[in-house]
């Protein structure tokens, strides 16, 4: 009679409770088992230390893409959608929070695109049956990894243009959330879970899509640099070109959005409401190109009239004595031209002062010059407000001047 395999001093009931048996009882050994799949992967790749740099970059891109999808999923499911539903109870979200609504819709599209991207970037599912004979014939290697990643981006890169919508509304959406701080605080209190101590700063996480689209160019440049064969270089360069094109489009939209926010801030900071309504800085198609401090030389009305008179007299004298050589470059000859006009002594003295001043600092004023796509604005900053001195329309050559002491706007002067 065969002896029992169970030790006589250990009852079966007690043996079943040992940690080793409990751990083995929870394991599954089928084709979908993570332990079985990891085993096959280790057979295909005996050691990750043998990977090339290109394979490591592709692996990093795949791993970080999974983390990014998890972050966007949490952002959509824990903040964007719940906050939109919460805000609908107290206001019309599409009207009072238009930028947030556009950002939320773009986030949904971004989430779907990157879920598909992760599926395409992941290595193919391991074979159900594995033998050592087909290990050498497998398609694993740097070229296979680069091909898989670049094809995944080639299939989804055009859909990533939705980032332009997200990034264009990011700054405006954050401003809307700041303007509705009470509504945001009420939503935060309503969503608070006393049993969960995990912190989730949703407003700060809104920047993650903006950061992610800029990271792809860096990764593909590194992939081109560390390619091991011409085929890998060609695939990586094609992917880099397509990614860079979309990234440039997104960056342009971001700059336009920042300039639009700044233009709104400039319009709100003008101290004269009547002048602000007349200038109409917020027009469709108008863009803020640049702004800078500048030293503007202030010329009063008398000086301008004197200079006009001087130019008129000089042209008349040149026509009358065309054959006679004159040295019009010296200041003394200009003074003689003015001396012939006894009826304009005040204009003469003003012009003499203007010509001999040579642009001293006493005639200059520090102002803020703001260049728009179709206008030029000169203003002075006073107590966090802009005091507009002059507005020049570049398309119709119309000048609107505002005196510093007057509260109203002067009539337009054609220039």
CSV table of C-alpha atoms in Angstrom, one decimal:
chain,number,residue,atom,x,y,z
A,1,UNK,CA,0.0,0.0,0.0
A,2,UNK,CA,1.3,3.4,-1.0
A,3,UNK,CA,2.2,5.8,1.7
A,4,UNK,CA,0.4,9.1,2.0
A,5,UNK,CA,2.1,12.1,0.5
A,6,UNK,CA,0.8,14.3,3.4
A,7,UNK,CA,3.1,14.4,6.4
A,8,UNK,CA,1.5,12.6,9.2
A,9,UNK,CA,2.1,15.4,11.7
A,10,UNK,CA,0.3,18.1,9.6
A,11,UNK,CA,-3.5,17.7,9.1
A,12,UNK,CA,-4.9,18.5,5.7
A,13,UNK,CA,-7.1,21.2,7.1
A,14,UNK,CA,-4.1,23.1,8.5
A,15,UNK,CA,-2.0,22.5,5.3
A,16,UNK,CA,-4.7,24.2,3.2
A,17,UNK,CA,-4.3,27.4,5.3
A,18,UNK,CA,-0.6,27.8,4.7
A,19,UNK,CA,0.4,31.0,2.9
A,20,UNK,CA,2.1,29.1,0.1
A,21,UNK,CA,-1.1,27.1,-0.7
A,22,UNK,CA,-3.2,30.2,-0.5
A,23,UNK,CA,-1.0,32.1,-2.9
A,24,UNK,CA,-0.9,29.2,-5.4
A,25,UNK,CA,-4.6,28.9,-5.3
A,26,UNK,CA,-5.1,32.4,-6.5
A,27,UNK,CA,-2.8,32.0,-9.5
A,28,UNK,CA,-4.2,31.3,-13.0
A,29,UNK,CA,-2.2,29.6,-15.7
A,30,UNK,CA,-3.9,30.2,-19.0
A,31,UNK,CA,-3.0,32.2,-22.2
A,32,UNK,CA,-4.2,35.4,-20.6
A,33,UNK,CA,-2.4,35.1,-17.4
A,34,UNK,CA,-0.1,38.1,-16.7
A,35,UNK,CA,2.5,35.7,-15.3
A,36,UNK,CA,2.4,33.6,-18.5
A,37,UNK,CA,2.6,36.7,-20.8
A,38,UNK,CA,5.5,38.1,-18.8
A,39,UNK,CA,7.3,34.8,-19.1
A,40,UNK,CA,6.9,34.8,-22.9
A,41,UNK,CA,8.1,38.4,-23.0
A,42,UNK,CA,11.2,37.5,-21.0
A,43,UNK,CA,11.9,34.7,-23.4
A,44,UNK,CA,11.7,37.1,-26.4
A,45,UNK,CA,13.9,39.6,-24.6
A,46,UNK,CA,16.3,37.7,-22.3
A,47,UNK,CA,17.4,40.9,-20.7
A,48,UNK,CA,16.3,44.5,-21.1
A,49,UNK,CA,19.9,45.5,-20.7
A,50,UNK,CA,20.5,44.4,-24.2
A,51,UNK,CA,18.0,46.8,-25.6
A,52,UNK,CA,19.2,49.6,-27.9
A,53,UNK,CA,18.6,53.2,-27.1
A,54,UNK,CA,15.9,53.3,-29.8
A,55,UNK,CA,14.0,50.5,-28.1
A,56,UNK,CA,14.3,52.2,-24.8
A,57,UNK,CA,12.8,55.4,-26.2
A,58,UNK,CA,9.9,53.5,-27.8
A,59,UNK,CA,9.3,51.7,-24.5
A,60,UNK,CA,9.3,55.0,-22.7
A,61,UNK,CA,6.9,56.6,-25.1
A,62,UNK,CA,4.5,53.7,-24.7
A,63,UNK,CA,4.7,53.7,-20.9
A,64,UNK,CA,4.3,57.5,-20.6
A,65,UNK,CA,1.4,57.4,-23.1
A,66,UNK,CA,-0.5,54.9,-20.9
A,67,UNK,CA,0.1,57.2,-17.9
A,68,UNK,CA,-1.1,60.2,-19.9
A,69,UNK,CA,-4.3,58.4,-20.9
A,70,UNK,CA,-4.9,57.7,-17.2
A,71,UNK,CA,-4.4,61.3,-16.4
A,72,UNK,CA,-6.8,62.6,-19.1
A,73,UNK,CA,-9.4,60.0,-18.1
A,74,UNK,CA,-9.2,61.2,-14.5
A,75,UNK,CA,-9.4,64.8,-15.7
A,76,UNK,CA,-12.5,64.1,-17.8
A,77,UNK,CA,-14.3,61.8,-15.4
A,78,UNK,CA,-13.5,63.5,-12.1
A,79,UNK,CA,-13.6,67.2,-13.1
A,80,UNK,CA,-14.6,68.3,-16.6
A,81,UNK,CA,-17.8,66.3,-16.8
A,82,UNK,CA,-18.9,66.5,-13.2
A,83,UNK,CA,-18.2,70.2,-13.0
A,84,UNK,CA,-20.2,70.9,-16.2
A,85,UNK,CA,-23.1,68.9,-14.8
A,86,UNK,CA,-22.8,70.8,-11.5
A,87,UNK,CA,-22.6,74.2,-13.2
A,88,UNK,CA,-25.7,73.5,-15.4
A,89,UNK,CA,-27.8,73.6,-12.2
A,90,UNK,CA,-26.9,77.2,-11.5
A,91,UNK,CA,-26.1,78.8,-14.8
A,92,UNK,CA,-26.1,78.3,-18.6
A,93,UNK,CA,-22.7,76.8,-19.0
A,94,UNK,CA,-22.5,77.2,-22.8
A,95,UNK,CA,-23.1,81.0,-22.4
A,96,UNK,CA,-21.3,81.9,-19.2
A,97,UNK,CA,-18.4,79.3,-19.6
A,98,UNK,CA,-17.9,79.1,-23.4
A,99,UNK,CA,-14.1,78.5,-23.3
A,100,UNK,CA,-14.5,75.8,-20.6
A,101,UNK,CA,-17.2,74.1,-22.8
A,102,UNK,CA,-14.9,74.1,-25.8
A,103,UNK,CA,-12.0,72.8,-23.7
A,104,UNK,CA,-14.1,70.0,-22.3
A,105,UNK,CA,-15.3,68.9,-25.8
A,106,UNK,CA,-11.7,69.0,-27.0
A,107,UNK,CA,-10.6,66.9,-24.0
A,108,UNK,CA,-13.1,64.2,-24.9
A,109,UNK,CA,-11.7,64.0,-28.5
A,110,UNK,CA,-8.1,64.0,-27.2
A,111,UNK,CA,-8.9,61.1,-24.8
A,112,UNK,CA,-10.3,59.0,-27.7
A,113,UNK,CA,-7.4,59.7,-29.9
A,114,UNK,CA,-4.8,58.7,-27.3
A,115,UNK,CA,-6.6,55.6,-26.3
A,116,UNK,CA,-6.4,54.5,-30.0
A,117,UNK,CA,-2.7,55.6,-30.0
A,118,UNK,CA,-1.9,53.4,-27.0
A,119,UNK,CA,-3.5,50.3,-28.7
A,120,UNK,CA,-1.4,50.9,-31.8
A,121,UNK,CA,1.8,51.5,-29.8
A,122,UNK,CA,1.6,48.4,-27.7
A,123,UNK,CA,3.4,45.3,-28.9
A,124,UNK,CA,1.2,42.6,-30.4
A,125,UNK,CA,-0.3,40.1,-28.1
A,126,UNK,CA,1.9,37.2,-27.4
A,127,UNK,CA,1.2,33.9,-29.1
A,128,UNK,CA,-0.9,31.3,-27.3
A,129,UNK,CA,1.6,28.5,-27.9
A,130,UNK,CA,5.3,29.2,-27.6
A,131,UNK,CA,8.3,27.1,-28.6
A,132,UNK,CA,12.0,27.9,-28.6
A,133,UNK,CA,12.3,27.3,-32.3
A,134,UNK,CA,10.2,30.4,-33.3
A,135,UNK,CA,12.0,32.7,-30.9
A,136,UNK,CA,14.7,33.6,-33.5
A,137,UNK,CA,12.1,34.2,-36.2
A,138,UNK,CA,10.1,36.7,-34.1
A,139,UNK,CA,10.0,40.3,-35.4
A,140,UNK,CA,11.2,41.9,-32.1
A,141,UNK,CA,14.1,44.4,-32.3
A,142,UNK,CA,14.8,48.1,-32.7
A,143,UNK,CA,13.4,48.3,-36.2
A,144,UNK,CA,10.2,46.5,-35.2
A,145,UNK,CA,9.7,48.9,-32.2
A,146,UNK,CA,10.4,52.0,-34.3
A,147,UNK,CA,8.1,50.8,-37.1
A,148,UNK,CA,5.3,50.1,-34.6
A,149,UNK,CA,5.5,53.5,-32.9
A,150,UNK,CA,5.9,55.6,-36.1
A,151,UNK,CA,2.9,53.8,-37.7
A,152,UNK,CA,0.8,54.5,-34.6
A,153,UNK,CA,1.6,58.2,-34.9
A,154,UNK,CA,1.0,58.2,-38.6
A,155,UNK,CA,-2.5,56.9,-38.1
A,156,UNK,CA,-3.4,59.4,-35.4
A,157,UNK,CA,-1.4,62.6,-35.9
A,158,UNK,CA,-3.9,64.4,-38.0
A,159,UNK,CA,-6.5,63.9,-35.3
A,160,UNK,CA,-4.2,65.6,-32.8
A,161,UNK,CA,-4.9,69.0,-34.5
A,162,UNK,CA,-7.7,69.1,-31.9
A,163,UNK,CA,-5.0,70.3,-29.5
A,164,UNK,CA,-5.2,73.6,-31.3
A,165,UNK,CA,-8.8,74.0,-30.0
A,166,UNK,CA,-7.8,72.9,-26.5
A,167,UNK,CA,-4.7,75.1,-26.2
A,168,UNK,CA,-6.5,78.1,-27.7
A,169,UNK,CA,-9.2,77.9,-25.0
A,170,UNK,CA,-6.9,76.9,-22.1
A,171,UNK,CA,-6.1,80.4,-20.9
A,172,UNK,CA,-9.6,81.7,-21.4
A,173,UNK,CA,-11.0,78.7,-19.5
A,174,UNK,CA,-8.8,79.3,-16.6
A,175,UNK,CA,-9.9,82.9,-16.5
A,176,UNK,CA,-13.5,81.8,-16.5
A,177,UNK,CA,-12.9,79.4,-13.6
A,178,UNK,CA,-11.3,82.2,-11.7
A,179,UNK,CA,-14.2,84.5,-12.4
A,180,UNK,CA,-16.6,81.7,-11.1
A,181,UNK,CA,-14.5,80.9,-8.0
A,182,UNK,CA,-17.5,80.5,-5.7
A,183,UNK,CA,-19.0,78.0,-8.1
A,184,UNK,CA,-15.7,76.1,-8.3
A,185,UNK,CA,-15.4,76.1,-4.4
A,186,UNK,CA,-19.0,74.8,-4.1
A,187,UNK,CA,-18.2,72.0,-6.6
A,188,UNK,CA,-15.0,71.1,-4.7
A,189,UNK,CA,-16.9,70.8,-1.4
A,190,UNK,CA,-19.7,68.7,-3.0
A,191,UNK,CA,-17.1,66.3,-4.5
A,192,UNK,CA,-15.0,66.0,-1.3
A,193,UNK,CA,-14.7,62.5,0.0
A,194,UNK,CA,-13.7,62.3,3.7
A,195,UNK,CA,-12.6,58.7,3.3
A,196,UNK,CA,-10.2,59.5,0.4
A,197,UNK,CA,-7.2,61.6,1.3
A,198,UNK,CA,-5.8,61.6,-2.3
A,199,UNK,CA,-5.4,65.2,-3.6
A,200,UNK,CA,-6.5,66.0,-7.1
A,201,UNK,CA,-5.8,69.5,-8.4
A,202,UNK,CA,-8.0,69.6,-11.5
A,203,UNK,CA,-7.3,73.2,-12.5
A,204,UNK,CA,-3.5,72.5,-12.4
A,205,UNK,CA,-4.0,69.3,-14.4
A,206,UNK,CA,-5.6,71.3,-17.3
A,207,UNK,CA,-2.1,72.2,-18.5
A,208,UNK,CA,-1.1,68.5,-19.1
A,209,UNK,CA,-2.4,68.3,-22.7
A,210,UNK,CA,-0.5,71.5,-23.5
A,211,UNK,CA,2.7,70.0,-22.2
A,212,UNK,CA,2.2,66.6,-23.8
A,213,UNK,CA,1.9,67.8,-27.4
A,214,UNK,CA,5.1,69.7,-27.0
A,215,UNK,CA,7.0,66.6,-25.7
A,216,UNK,CA,6.5,64.5,-28.8
A,217,UNK,CA,8.9,66.5,-30.9
A,218,UNK,CA,11.7,66.0,-28.3
A,219,UNK,CA,11.1,62.3,-28.2
A,220,UNK,CA,11.2,61.8,-31.9
A,221,UNK,CA,14.3,64.0,-32.3
A,222,UNK,CA,16.0,61.7,-29.8
A,223,UNK,CA,14.7,58.7,-31.7
A,224,UNK,CA,16.2,60.0,-35.0
A,225,UNK,CA,19.5,60.7,-33.2
A,226,UNK,CA,19.7,57.1,-31.8
A,227,UNK,CA,18.5,55.2,-34.8
A,228,UNK,CA,20.6,52.1,-35.6
A,229,UNK,CA,19.9,51.8,-39.4
A,230,UNK,CA,18.8,54.0,-42.3
A,231,UNK,CA,15.3,52.5,-42.3
A,232,UNK,CA,14.8,53.6,-38.7
A,233,UNK,CA,16.1,57.1,-39.5
A,234,UNK,CA,13.7,57.4,-42.4
A,235,UNK,CA,10.7,56.3,-40.3
A,236,UNK,CA,11.6,58.5,-37.4
A,237,UNK,CA,12.2,61.6,-39.6
A,238,UNK,CA,8.8,61.2,-41.3
A,239,UNK,CA,7.1,61.0,-37.9
A,240,UNK,CA,9.1,63.9,-36.6
A,241,UNK,CA,8.1,66.1,-39.5
A,242,UNK,CA,4.4,65.3,-39.1
A,243,UNK,CA,4.5,65.8,-35.3
A,244,UNK,CA,6.4,69.1,-35.7
A,245,UNK,CA,3.9,70.4,-38.2
A,246,UNK,CA,1.0,69.8,-35.7
A,247,UNK,CA,3.1,71.2,-32.9
A,248,UNK,CA,3.8,74.4,-34.8
A,249,UNK,CA,0.1,74.8,-35.5
A,250,UNK,CA,-0.8,74.3,-31.8
A,251,UNK,CA,1.9,76.8,-30.7
A,252,UNK,CA,0.6,79.4,-33.2
A,253,UNK,CA,-2.9,79.0,-31.7
A,254,UNK,CA,-1.4,79.3,-28.2
A,255,UNK,CA,0.3,82.6,-29.1
A,256,UNK,CA,-2.8,83.9,-30.7
A,257,UNK,CA,-4.8,83.0,-27.6
A,258,UNK,CA,-2.3,84.7,-25.3
A,259,UNK,CA,-2.3,87.8,-27.4
A,260,UNK,CA,-6.1,87.9,-27.4
A,261,UNK,CA,-6.1,87.6,-23.6
A,262,UNK,CA,-3.6,90.5,-23.4
A,263,UNK,CA,-5.6,92.6,-25.8
A,264,UNK,CA,-8.7,92.2,-23.6
A,265,UNK,CA,-6.6,93.2,-20.6
A,266,UNK,CA,-5.4,96.3,-22.5
A,267,UNK,CA,-8.9,97.3,-23.4
A,268,UNK,CA,-10.1,96.9,-19.8
A,269,UNK,CA,-7.2,98.9,-18.5
A,270,UNK,CA,-8.0,102.1,-20.5
A,271,UNK,CA,-9.1,104.7,-18.0
A,272,UNK,CA,-11.3,106.7,-20.4
A,273,UNK,CA,-14.4,104.6,-21.1
A,274,UNK,CA,-15.6,107.0,-23.8
A,275,UNK,CA,-12.3,106.7,-25.7
A,276,UNK,CA,-12.3,102.9,-25.2
A,277,UNK,CA,-15.7,102.5,-26.8
A,278,UNK,CA,-14.6,104.8,-29.7
A,279,UNK,CA,-11.3,102.9,-30.3
A,280,UNK,CA,-13.0,99.5,-30.5
A,281,UNK,CA,-9.8,97.6,-29.8
A,282,UNK,CA,-11.7,94.2,-29.7
A,283,UNK,CA,-12.5,93.8,-33.3
A,284,UNK,CA,-12.8,90.5,-35.3
A,285,UNK,CA,-9.5,89.7,-36.9
A,286,UNK,CA,-7.4,92.2,-35.0
A,287,UNK,CA,-4.3,90.8,-33.4
A,288,UNK,CA,-1.8,92.0,-30.9
A,289,UNK,CA,1.7,91.9,-32.5
A,290,UNK,CA,3.9,93.4,-29.9
A,291,UNK,CA,4.2,96.0,-27.2
A,292,UNK,CA,7.2,97.9,-25.8
A,293,UNK,CA,8.2,101.0,-23.9
A,294,UNK,CA,9.5,103.8,-26.1
A,295,UNK,CA,10.7,107.4,-25.8
A,296,UNK,CA,8.2,109.5,-27.9
A,297,UNK,CA,9.2,113.0,-28.9
A,298,UNK,CA,6.4,115.4,-28.2
A,299,UNK,CA,5.9,118.2,-30.8
A,300,UNK,CA,3.3,120.8,-30.1
A,301,UNK,CA,1.0,122.4,-32.7
A,302,UNK,CA,3.1,125.5,-33.2
A,303,UNK,CA,6.2,123.4,-34.0
A,304,UNK,CA,4.3,121.3,-36.5
A,305,UNK,CA,3.0,124.4,-38.3
A,306,UNK,CA,6.5,125.8,-38.4
A,307,UNK,CA,7.9,122.7,-39.9
A,308,UNK,CA,5.1,122.6,-42.5
A,309,UNK,CA,5.8,126.3,-43.4
A,310,UNK,CA,9.5,125.5,-43.6
A,311,UNK,CA,9.0,122.7,-46.1
A,312,UNK,CA,6.6,124.8,-48.2
A,313,UNK,CA,9.1,127.7,-48.4
A,314,UNK,CA,12.0,125.3,-49.2
A,315,UNK,CA,10.1,123.7,-52.1
A,316,UNK,CA,9.0,127.1,-53.5
A,317,UNK,CA,12.5,128.4,-53.3
A,318,UNK,CA,13.9,125.4,-55.1
A,319,UNK,CA,11.6,125.8,-58.0
A,320,UNK,CA,12.4,129.5,-58.3
A,321,UNK,CA,16.2,129.1,-58.3
A,322,UNK,CA,16.6,125.6,-59.7
A,323,UNK,CA,19.9,126.4,-61.5
A,324,UNK,CA,21.5,128.0,-58.4
A,325,UNK,CA,23.4,125.7,-56.1
A,326,UNK,CA,22.2,125.9,-52.5
A,327,UNK,CA,23.4,124.1,-49.5
A,328,UNK,CA,20.1,123.1,-47.8
A,329,UNK,CA,21.8,120.9,-45.3
A,330,UNK,CA,23.1,123.6,-43.0
A,331,UNK,CA,21.0,125.1,-40.2
A,332,UNK,CA,22.0,128.7,-41.1
A,333,UNK,CA,20.5,128.4,-44.6
A,334,UNK,CA,17.2,127.2,-43.1
A,335,UNK,CA,17.2,130.2,-40.8
A,336,UNK,CA,17.6,132.5,-43.7
A,337,UNK,CA,14.6,130.9,-45.4
A,338,UNK,CA,12.5,131.5,-42.3
A,339,UNK,CA,13.8,135.1,-42.0
A,340,UNK,CA,12.2,136.0,-45.3
A,341,UNK,CA,8.7,135.4,-43.9
A,342,UNK,CA,8.2,138.3,-41.6
A,343,UNK,CA,4.5,137.4,-41.0
A,344,UNK,CA,5.3,134.2,-39.2
A,345,UNK,CA,7.7,135.2,-36.5
A,346,UNK,CA,6.2,132.9,-33.9
A,347,UNK,CA,6.4,129.9,-36.3
A,348,UNK,CA,10.0,130.9,-37.0
A,349,UNK,CA,11.1,130.8,-33.4
A,350,UNK,CA,9.3,127.5,-32.8
A,351,UNK,CA,11.0,126.0,-35.8
A,352,UNK,CA,14.4,127.4,-34.7
A,353,UNK,CA,14.0,125.8,-31.3
A,354,UNK,CA,12.9,122.5,-33.0
A,355,UNK,CA,15.8,122.5,-35.4
A,356,UNK,CA,18.4,123.4,-32.8
A,357,UNK,CA,17.1,121.2,-30.0
A,358,UNK,CA,18.4,118.1,-31.7
A,359,UNK,CA,15.9,115.9,-29.8
A,360,UNK,CA,16.8,116.7,-26.1
A,361,UNK,CA,15.3,114.6,-23.4
A,362,UNK,CA,13.0,117.4,-22.3
A,363,UNK,CA,11.1,116.9,-25.5
A,364,UNK,CA,10.6,113.2,-25.1
A,365,UNK,CA,8.0,111.3,-23.1
A,366,UNK,CA,8.2,107.7,-22.0
A,367,UNK,CA,5.1,105.9,-23.4
A,368,UNK,CA,3.9,102.4,-24.1
A,369,UNK,CA,3.7,101.6,-27.8
A,370,UNK,CA,1.3,98.8,-28.7
A,371,UNK,CA,1.4,97.5,-32.2
A,372,UNK,CA,-1.7,95.8,-33.5
A,373,UNK,CA,-2.3,94.2,-36.8
A,374,UNK,CA,-4.1,97.3,-38.2
A,375,UNK,CA,-3.4,100.0,-35.6
A,376,UNK,CA,-0.8,101.6,-33.4
A,377,UNK,CA,-1.6,102.7,-29.9
A,378,UNK,CA,0.5,105.0,-27.8
A,379,UNK,CA,-0.4,105.3,-24.1
A,380,UNK,CA,1.0,106.1,-20.7
A,381,UNK,CA,0.6,103.9,-17.7
A,382,UNK,CA,-0.8,105.5,-14.6
A,383,UNK,CA,-1.9,103.7,-11.4
A,384,UNK,CA,-2.4,100.4,-13.3
A,385,UNK,CA,-4.4,102.1,-16.0
A,386,UNK,CA,-3.6,103.1,-19.5
A,387,UNK,CA,-4.0,106.8,-20.5
A,388,UNK,CA,-4.2,106.7,-24.3
A,389,UNK,CA,-2.4,109.6,-26.0
A,390,UNK,CA,-2.8,108.6,-29.6
A,391,UNK,CA,-4.4,105.9,-31.8
A,392,UNK,CA,-3.3,105.6,-35.4
A,393,UNK,CA,-5.3,103.4,-37.7
A,394,UNK,CA,-2.8,101.8,-40.2
A,395,UNK,CA,-5.4,100.8,-42.7
A,396,UNK,CA,-7.2,104.2,-43.2
A,397,UNK,CA,-4.5,106.6,-41.9
A,398,UNK,CA,-6.8,108.0,-39.2
A,399,UNK,CA,-5.4,109.5,-36.1
A,400,UNK,CA,-7.3,109.8,-32.8
A,401,UNK,CA,-5.7,112.0,-30.2
A,402,UNK,CA,-6.6,112.4,-26.6
A,403,UNK,CA,-5.3,115.3,-24.5
A,404,UNK,CA,-3.9,114.3,-21.1
A,405,UNK,CA,-6.0,116.9,-19.3
A,406,UNK,CA,-9.2,116.3,-21.2
A,407,UNK,CA,-11.6,113.6,-20.3
A,408,UNK,CA,-13.3,113.5,-23.7
A,409,UNK,CA,-12.0,112.5,-27.0
A,410,UNK,CA,-10.9,115.0,-29.7
A,411,UNK,CA,-12.3,114.8,-33.1
A,412,UNK,CA,-10.5,112.5,-35.5
A,413,UNK,CA,-7.7,114.1,-37.5
A,414,UNK,CA,-6.9,112.7,-40.9
A,415,UNK,CA,-3.2,111.9,-41.3
